mmCIF file of C-alpha atoms in Angstrom:
data_model
loop_
_atom_site.group_PDB
_atom_site.id
_atom_site.type_symbol
_atom_site.label_atom_id
_atom_site.label_comp_id
_atom_site.label_asym_id
_atom_site.label_seq_id
_atom_site.Cartn_x
_atom_site.Cartn_y
_atom_site.Cartn_z
ATOM 1 C CA ASP A 49 -50.844 273.241 48.693
ATOM 2 C CA THR A 50 -50.669 275.409 45.549
ATOM 3 C CA PRO A 51 -51.887 278.944 44.722
ATOM 4 C CA LEU A 52 -54.627 277.502 42.484
ATOM 5 C CA VAL A 53 -56.063 275.347 45.250
ATOM 6 C CA ALA A 54 -55.512 278.065 47.865
ATOM 7 C CA ASN A 55 -57.620 280.423 45.736
ATOM 8 C CA MET A 56 -60.451 277.868 45.781
ATOM 9 C CA THR A 57 -60.785 278.274 49.534
ATOM 10 C CA MET A 58 -61.534 281.990 49.293
ATOM 11 C CA PRO A 59 -65.087 282.794 50.507
ATOM 12 C CA ASP A 60 -66.472 283.334 47.004
ATOM 13 C CA HIS A 61 -65.098 279.964 45.815
ATOM 14 C CA VAL A 62 -65.889 277.781 48.827
ATOM 15 C CA GLU A 63 -69.125 276.318 47.446
ATOM 16 C CA GLY A 64 -67.448 275.177 44.219
ATOM 17 C CA PHE A 65 -64.526 273.806 46.203
ATOM 18 C CA LEU A 66 -66.823 271.780 48.462
ATOM 19 C CA ILE A 67 -68.745 270.372 45.497
ATOM 20 C CA ALA A 68 -65.502 269.398 43.750
ATOM 21 C CA ARG A 69 -64.167 267.827 46.947
ATOM 22 C CA MET A 70 -67.302 265.677 47.359
ATOM 23 C CA GLU A 71 -66.740 264.340 43.845
ATOM 24 C CA LEU A 72 -63.144 263.332 44.500
ATOM 25 C CA VAL A 73 -62.516 259.611 44.375
ATOM 26 C CA ARG A 74 -59.985 259.604 47.235
ATOM 27 C CA GLY A 75 -61.412 262.534 49.165
ATOM 28 C CA HIS A 76 -58.468 264.854 48.454
ATOM 29 C CA PHE A 77 -56.690 266.504 45.574
ATOM 30 C CA ALA A 78 -53.512 264.949 44.218
ATOM 31 C CA PRO A 79 -50.533 266.372 46.116
ATOM 32 C CA PRO A 80 -47.795 268.066 44.062
ATOM 33 C CA SER A 81 -45.563 265.015 44.572
ATOM 34 C CA ASP A 82 -48.065 262.838 42.665
ATOM 35 C CA ILE A 83 -48.056 265.303 39.764
ATOM 36 C CA ALA A 84 -44.237 265.374 39.852
ATOM 37 C CA SER A 85 -44.084 261.574 39.660
ATOM 38 C CA VAL A 86 -46.110 261.575 36.452
ATOM 39 C CA LEU A 87 -43.942 264.347 34.999
ATOM 40 C CA CYS A 88 -40.777 262.418 35.862
ATOM 41 C CA PHE A 89 -42.155 259.348 34.115
ATOM 42 C CA LEU A 90 -43.080 261.367 31.019
ATOM 43 C CA ALA A 91 -39.587 262.888 30.941
ATOM 44 C CA SER A 92 -37.938 259.480 31.222
ATOM 45 C CA GLY A 93 -36.993 257.022 28.543
ATOM 46 C CA ASP A 94 -39.770 254.719 29.746
ATOM 47 C CA ALA A 95 -42.270 257.101 28.145
ATOM 48 C CA ARG A 96 -40.525 257.226 24.755
ATOM 49 C CA ASN A 97 -43.631 255.876 23.013
ATOM 50 C CA VAL A 98 -45.990 258.384 24.660
ATOM 51 C CA THR A 99 -46.531 261.234 22.207
ATOM 52 C CA GLY A 100 -49.222 263.875 21.908
ATOM 53 C CA ALA A 101 -51.110 262.646 24.962
ATOM 54 C CA ALA A 102 -52.880 264.504 27.736
ATOM 55 C CA VAL A 103 -52.331 262.649 31.000
ATOM 56 C CA PRO A 104 -54.741 263.799 33.699
ATOM 57 C CA VAL A 105 -53.569 263.233 37.271
ATOM 58 C CA ASP A 106 -56.958 263.471 38.927
ATOM 59 C CA TYR A 107 -57.634 260.089 40.569
ATOM 60 C CA GLY A 108 -59.976 259.196 37.730
ATOM 61 C CA MET A 109 -62.334 262.189 38.027
ATOM 62 C CA THR A 110 -62.305 262.705 34.261
ATOM 63 C CA ALA A 111 -62.486 259.001 33.382
#
């Protein structure tokens, strides 16, 4: 869906892509709309107490 992911499907990256895909919790990468939802939250007043934080949107892969 994005140039970064599209590049992962090139022949020289396929093995790494397949390994990463097997490790995914939900079996697929987060779609851009999921990333956008997190960004919208962080830009909203509801996130006013969130400062200096890295918020991975990776279905828990880095947890």
